[in-house]
């Protein structure tokens, strides 16, 4: 059996990950939280939630708790906060990560779309050569179980300026698919 951590996520994240099979965080689960947890763990329900925050590495605790700046500060070495500005690449868990009992494949359908499929299975879009007002993707359930994929769409500014966000979430959609089923997903670019 893998260790279970019922304490804080920061404590769980500092434990050697090779010995930990999973981390479950249930903020305020309410009256039916235990039943929901059991349904997910026993595979009755296929999880499709995403993290709403970034979990930083232990080195982030060296930052003063009174520093609430979002943007990084190159002179002090402050790395910034949130998925928009923290770009060190050493996050323990990134905003938008989540698990499922099935797998999905995302395929871009928009011309001139720069598509990067990450562990998160999110679609990062970069400003193309010609303006576009909509991004289209094809989402396919490539696994053996029905499930839902939360597709996250980000704009990535073309200039790598530390005062600008590294990426900006501009849309998300949850897509429910049977095994082998595909669905087109559209995002309007603001």
Short mmCIF file of the C-alpha atoms (twelve columns), coordinates in Angstrom:
data_MODEL
# 
_entry.id   MODEL 
# 
loop_
_atom_site.group_PDB 
_atom_site.id 
_atom_site.type_symbol 
_atom_site.label_atom_id 
_atom_site.label_alt_id 
_atom_site.label_comp_id 
_atom_site.label_asym_id 
_atom_site.label_seq_id 
_atom_site.Cartn_x 
_atom_site.Cartn_y 
_atom_site.Cartn_z 
_atom_site.pdbx_PDB_model_num 
ATOM 1   C CA . UNK A 1   0.000   0.000  0.000   1 
ATOM 2   C CA . UNK A 2   1.079   3.537  -0.699  1 
ATOM 3   C CA . UNK A 3   1.293   6.086  2.115   1 
ATOM 4   C CA . UNK A 4   -1.736  8.277  2.647   1 
ATOM 5   C CA . UNK A 5   -1.436  11.889 3.732   1 
ATOM 6   C CA . UNK A 6   -4.419  13.438 5.461   1 
ATOM 7   C CA . UNK A 7   -2.556  16.615 6.384   1 
ATOM 8   C CA . UNK A 8   -1.732  19.653 4.316   1 
ATOM 9   C CA . UNK A 9   -0.845  19.451 0.639   1 
ATOM 10  C CA . UNK A 10  2.449   21.236 1.326   1 
ATOM 11  C CA . UNK A 11  3.416   18.419 3.705   1 
ATOM 12  C CA . UNK A 12  2.310   15.816 1.167   1 
ATOM 13  C CA . UNK A 13  4.288   17.490 -1.606  1 
ATOM 14  C CA . UNK A 14  7.481   17.421 0.455   1 
ATOM 15  C CA . UNK A 15  7.338   13.637 0.914   1 
ATOM 16  C CA . UNK A 16  9.500   11.665 -1.504  1 
ATOM 17  C CA . UNK A 17  7.174   11.203 -4.477  1 
ATOM 18  C CA . UNK A 18  8.544   7.806  -5.498  1 
ATOM 19  C CA . UNK A 19  6.874   6.259  -2.427  1 
ATOM 20  C CA . UNK A 20  3.535   8.016  -2.850  1 
ATOM 21  C CA . UNK A 21  0.955   6.579  -5.220  1 
ATOM 22  C CA . UNK A 22  -1.424  9.550  -5.038  1 
ATOM 23  C CA . UNK A 23  -2.412  12.660 -3.148  1 
ATOM 24  C CA . UNK A 24  -6.067  13.403 -2.544  1 
ATOM 25  C CA . UNK A 25  -7.068  16.865 -1.394  1 
ATOM 26  C CA . UNK A 26  -10.677 17.351 -0.348  1 
ATOM 27  C CA . UNK A 27  -11.106 20.934 0.842   1 
ATOM 28  C CA . UNK A 28  -14.589 20.918 2.375   1 
ATOM 29  C CA . UNK A 29  -16.155 17.730 1.029   1 
ATOM 30  C CA . UNK A 30  -19.434 18.065 2.901   1 
ATOM 31  C CA . UNK A 31  -21.856 15.336 3.900   1 
ATOM 32  C CA . UNK A 32  -21.373 13.188 0.784   1 
ATOM 33  C CA . UNK A 33  -17.608 13.744 0.439   1 
ATOM 34  C CA . UNK A 34  -16.702 10.289 1.719   1 
ATOM 35  C CA . UNK A 35  -19.079 8.622  -0.743  1 
ATOM 36  C CA . UNK A 36  -17.677 10.741 -3.592  1 
ATOM 37  C CA . UNK A 37  -14.121 9.806  -2.649  1 
ATOM 38  C CA . UNK A 38  -14.984 6.103  -2.495  1 
ATOM 39  C CA . UNK A 39  -16.778 6.256  -5.880  1 
ATOM 40  C CA . UNK A 40  -13.642 7.771  -7.451  1 
ATOM 41  C CA . UNK A 41  -11.170 5.411  -5.801  1 
ATOM 42  C CA . UNK A 42  -13.160 2.283  -6.677  1 
ATOM 43  C CA . UNK A 43  -13.702 3.394  -10.282 1 
ATOM 44  C CA . UNK A 44  -17.472 3.819  -10.054 1 
ATOM 45  C CA . UNK A 45  -16.978 7.416  -11.168 1 
ATOM 46  C CA . UNK A 46  -14.276 8.489  -13.608 1 
ATOM 47  C CA . UNK A 47  -12.604 11.639 -12.183 1 
ATOM 48  C CA . UNK A 48  -12.226 14.657 -14.444 1 
ATOM 49  C CA . UNK A 49  -11.508 17.549 -12.086 1 
ATOM 50  C CA . UNK A 50  -8.545  19.906 -12.462 1 
ATOM 51  C CA . UNK A 51  -6.357  21.703 -9.934  1 
ATOM 52  C CA . UNK A 52  -7.402  25.303 -9.465  1 
ATOM 53  C CA . UNK A 53  -4.032  26.324 -8.036  1 
ATOM 54  C CA . UNK A 54  -0.327  25.693 -8.568  1 
ATOM 55  C CA . UNK A 55  1.553   23.699 -5.924  1 
ATOM 56  C CA . UNK A 56  5.034   25.180 -5.642  1 
ATOM 57  C CA . UNK A 57  8.246   23.339 -4.719  1 
ATOM 58  C CA . UNK A 58  9.615   23.402 -1.195  1 
ATOM 59  C CA . UNK A 59  12.125  26.101 -2.245  1 
ATOM 60  C CA . UNK A 60  9.172   28.474 -2.669  1 
ATOM 61  C CA . UNK A 61  8.827   28.565 1.125   1 
ATOM 62  C CA . UNK A 62  11.934  30.793 1.147   1 
ATOM 63  C CA . UNK A 63  9.730   33.574 -0.256  1 
ATOM 64  C CA . UNK A 64  8.372   35.875 2.436   1 
ATOM 65  C CA . UNK A 65  4.717   35.232 3.225   1 
ATOM 66  C CA . UNK A 66  4.218   38.994 3.022   1 
ATOM 67  C CA . UNK A 67  5.281   39.080 -0.641  1 
ATOM 68  C CA . UNK A 68  2.066   38.917 -2.628  1 
ATOM 69  C CA . UNK A 69  3.337   40.267 -5.941  1 
ATOM 70  C CA . UNK A 70  2.089   38.251 -8.895  1 
ATOM 71  C CA . UNK A 71  4.868   39.229 -11.306 1 
ATOM 72  C CA . UNK A 72  8.458   38.002 -10.892 1 
ATOM 73  C CA . UNK A 73  11.170  40.394 -9.741  1 
ATOM 74  C CA . UNK A 74  14.499  39.712 -11.461 1 
ATOM 75  C CA . UNK A 75  16.530  41.901 -9.084  1 
ATOM 76  C CA . UNK A 76  15.372  40.084 -5.925  1 
ATOM 77  C CA . UNK A 77  15.016  36.654 -7.526  1 
ATOM 78  C CA . UNK A 78  11.311  36.462 -6.673  1 
ATOM 79  C CA . UNK A 79  9.788   33.866 -9.077  1 
ATOM 80  C CA . UNK A 80  6.242   35.238 -9.286  1 
ATOM 81  C CA . UNK A 81  2.934   33.544 -8.470  1 
ATOM 82  C CA . UNK A 82  0.125   31.678 -10.223 1 
ATOM 83  C CA . UNK A 83  0.118   29.854 -13.536 1 
ATOM 84  C CA . UNK A 84  0.284   33.234 -15.286 1 
ATOM 85  C CA . UNK A 85  3.655   34.358 -13.925 1 
ATOM 86  C CA . UNK A 86  5.479   31.498 -12.179 1 
ATOM 87  C CA . UNK A 87  7.711   30.181 -14.942 1 
ATOM 88  C CA . UNK A 88  10.489  28.368 -13.104 1 
ATOM 89  C CA . UNK A 89  9.255   25.047 -14.462 1 
ATOM 90  C CA . UNK A 90  9.727   23.232 -11.151 1 
ATOM 91  C CA . UNK A 91  6.130   23.171 -9.952  1 
ATOM 92  C CA . UNK A 92  5.157   20.104 -7.928  1 
ATOM 93  C CA . UNK A 93  1.681   20.188 -9.494  1 
ATOM 94  C CA . UNK A 94  0.628   22.734 -12.082 1 
ATOM 95  C CA . UNK A 95  -2.628  24.610 -12.413 1 
ATOM 96  C CA . UNK A 96  -4.993  22.485 -14.485 1 
ATOM 97  C CA . UNK A 97  -3.467  19.070 -13.810 1 
ATOM 98  C CA . UNK A 98  -5.878  16.214 -13.249 1 
ATOM 99  C CA . UNK A 99  -6.262  12.472 -13.697 1 
ATOM 100 C CA . UNK A 100 -8.707  10.132 -15.386 1 
ATOM 101 C CA . UNK A 101 -9.188  6.391  -15.768 1 
ATOM 102 C CA . UNK A 102 -9.135  6.836  -19.542 1 
ATOM 103 C CA . UNK A 103 -6.955  8.698  -22.057 1 
ATOM 104 C CA . UNK A 104 -7.679  11.490 -24.515 1 
ATOM 105 C CA . UNK A 105 -6.014  12.848 -27.635 1 
ATOM 106 C CA . UNK A 106 -6.332  16.487 -28.713 1 
ATOM 107 C CA . UNK A 107 -5.815  17.436 -32.361 1 
ATOM 108 C CA . UNK A 108 -5.772  21.038 -33.630 1 
ATOM 109 C CA . UNK A 109 -8.184  21.875 -36.439 1 
ATOM 110 C CA . UNK A 110 -7.370  25.590 -36.722 1 
ATOM 111 C CA . UNK A 111 -4.877  26.640 -39.414 1 
ATOM 112 C CA . UNK A 112 -1.710  28.350 -38.088 1 
ATOM 113 C CA . UNK A 113 -2.349  27.082 -34.587 1 
ATOM 114 C CA . UNK A 114 0.747   26.220 -32.594 1 
ATOM 115 C CA . UNK A 115 -0.317  23.244 -30.515 1 
ATOM 116 C CA . UNK A 116 1.611   21.804 -27.620 1 
ATOM 117 C CA . UNK A 117 0.223   18.678 -25.976 1 
ATOM 118 C CA . UNK A 118 1.518   18.565 -22.412 1 
ATOM 119 C CA . UNK A 119 0.895   16.230 -19.532 1 
ATOM 120 C CA . UNK A 120 -2.124  18.387 -18.816 1 
ATOM 121 C CA . UNK A 121 -3.566  17.681 -22.278 1 
ATOM 122 C CA . UNK A 122 -4.239  21.378 -22.605 1 
ATOM 123 C CA . UNK A 123 -4.180  23.408 -25.753 1 
ATOM 124 C CA . UNK A 124 -1.696  26.269 -25.716 1 
ATOM 125 C CA . UNK A 125 -2.286  28.681 -28.523 1 
ATOM 126 C CA . UNK A 126 0.241   31.203 -29.710 1 
ATOM 127 C CA . UNK A 127 -0.470  34.341 -31.685 1 
ATOM 128 C CA . UNK A 128 -0.344  33.115 -35.290 1 
ATOM 129 C CA . UNK A 129 0.895   35.011 -38.336 1 
ATOM 130 C CA . UNK A 130 -2.633  36.046 -39.245 1 
ATOM 131 C CA . UNK A 131 -5.329  36.952 -36.718 1 
ATOM 132 C CA . UNK A 132 -7.831  34.281 -35.798 1 
ATOM 133 C CA . UNK A 133 -10.988 34.694 -33.769 1 
ATOM 134 C CA . UNK A 134 -11.709 31.044 -33.036 1 
ATOM 135 C CA . UNK A 135 -9.679  27.971 -32.131 1 
ATOM 136 C CA . UNK A 136 -11.002 24.500 -32.920 1 
ATOM 137 C CA . UNK A 137 -9.767  21.174 -31.558 1 
ATOM 138 C CA . UNK A 138 -10.832 17.595 -31.979 1 
ATOM 139 C CA . UNK A 139 -10.989 15.703 -28.670 1 
ATOM 140 C CA . UNK A 140 -10.975 11.895 -28.867 1 
ATOM 141 C CA . UNK A 141 -11.374 9.369  -26.062 1 
ATOM 142 C CA . UNK A 142 -8.573  6.897  -26.856 1 
ATOM 143 C CA . UNK A 143 -9.130  4.799  -23.736 1 
ATOM 144 C CA . UNK A 144 -11.428 1.926  -22.827 1 
ATOM 145 C CA . UNK A 145 -13.743 3.809  -20.453 1 
ATOM 146 C CA . UNK A 146 -16.235 6.610  -20.844 1 
ATOM 147 C CA . UNK A 147 -14.930 9.817  -19.338 1 
ATOM 148 C CA . UNK A 148 -14.779 13.572 -19.365 1 
ATOM 149 C CA . UNK A 149 -11.847 15.725 -20.440 1 
ATOM 150 C CA . UNK A 150 -11.566 19.319 -19.313 1 
ATOM 151 C CA . UNK A 151 -9.888  21.108 -22.220 1 
ATOM 152 C CA . UNK A 152 -8.008  24.248 -21.192 1 
ATOM 153 C CA . UNK A 153 -7.227  26.912 -23.796 1 
ATOM 154 C CA . UNK A 154 -4.426  29.416 -23.179 1 
ATOM 155 C CA . UNK A 155 -3.081  32.411 -25.071 1 
ATOM 156 C CA . UNK A 156 0.708   32.658 -24.983 1 
ATOM 157 C CA . UNK A 157 2.002   36.192 -25.577 1 
ATOM 158 C CA . UNK A 158 4.676   36.325 -28.309 1 
ATOM 159 C CA . UNK A 159 7.126   38.463 -26.315 1 
ATOM 160 C CA . UNK A 160 8.845   36.862 -23.332 1 
ATOM 161 C CA . UNK A 161 8.700   39.920 -21.068 1 
ATOM 162 C CA . UNK A 162 8.741   39.129 -17.299 1 
ATOM 163 C CA . UNK A 163 6.082   41.792 -16.748 1 
ATOM 164 C CA . UNK A 164 3.684   39.957 -19.062 1 
ATOM 165 C CA . UNK A 165 1.941   36.697 -18.185 1 
ATOM 166 C CA . UNK A 166 3.577   33.552 -19.591 1 
ATOM 167 C CA . UNK A 167 0.113   32.324 -20.575 1 
ATOM 168 C CA . UNK A 168 -3.492  33.364 -20.062 1 
ATOM 169 C CA . UNK A 169 -6.410  30.977 -19.693 1 
ATOM 170 C CA . UNK A 170 -9.129  32.207 -22.036 1 
ATOM 171 C CA . UNK A 171 -11.459 29.252 -22.078 1 
ATOM 172 C CA . UNK A 172 -12.243 25.771 -20.890 1 
ATOM 173 C CA . UNK A 173 -14.790 23.150 -21.773 1 
ATOM 174 C CA . UNK A 174 -15.641 19.787 -20.287 1 
ATOM 175 C CA . UNK A 175 -16.267 17.142 -22.944 1 
ATOM 176 C CA . UNK A 176 -17.984 13.820 -22.090 1 
ATOM 177 C CA . UNK A 177 -16.987 11.004 -24.462 1 
ATOM 178 C CA . UNK A 178 -17.568 7.280  -24.808 1 
ATOM 179 C CA . UNK A 179 -14.562 5.079  -25.740 1 
ATOM 180 C CA . UNK A 180 -13.508 5.859  -29.337 1 
ATOM 181 C CA . UNK A 181 -15.863 8.860  -29.561 1 
ATOM 182 C CA . UNK A 182 -14.619 12.246 -30.840 1 
ATOM 183 C CA . UNK A 183 -16.030 15.746 -30.505 1 
ATOM 184 C CA . UNK A 184 -15.078 19.098 -31.980 1 
ATOM 185 C CA . UNK A 185 -14.479 21.848 -29.406 1 
ATOM 186 C CA . UNK A 186 -14.470 25.539 -30.323 1 
ATOM 187 C CA . UNK A 187 -13.073 28.456 -28.332 1 
ATOM 188 C CA . UNK A 188 -13.716 32.086 -29.261 1 
ATOM 189 C CA . UNK A 189 -10.577 34.163 -28.757 1 
ATOM 190 C CA . UNK A 190 -11.363 37.376 -26.866 1 
# 
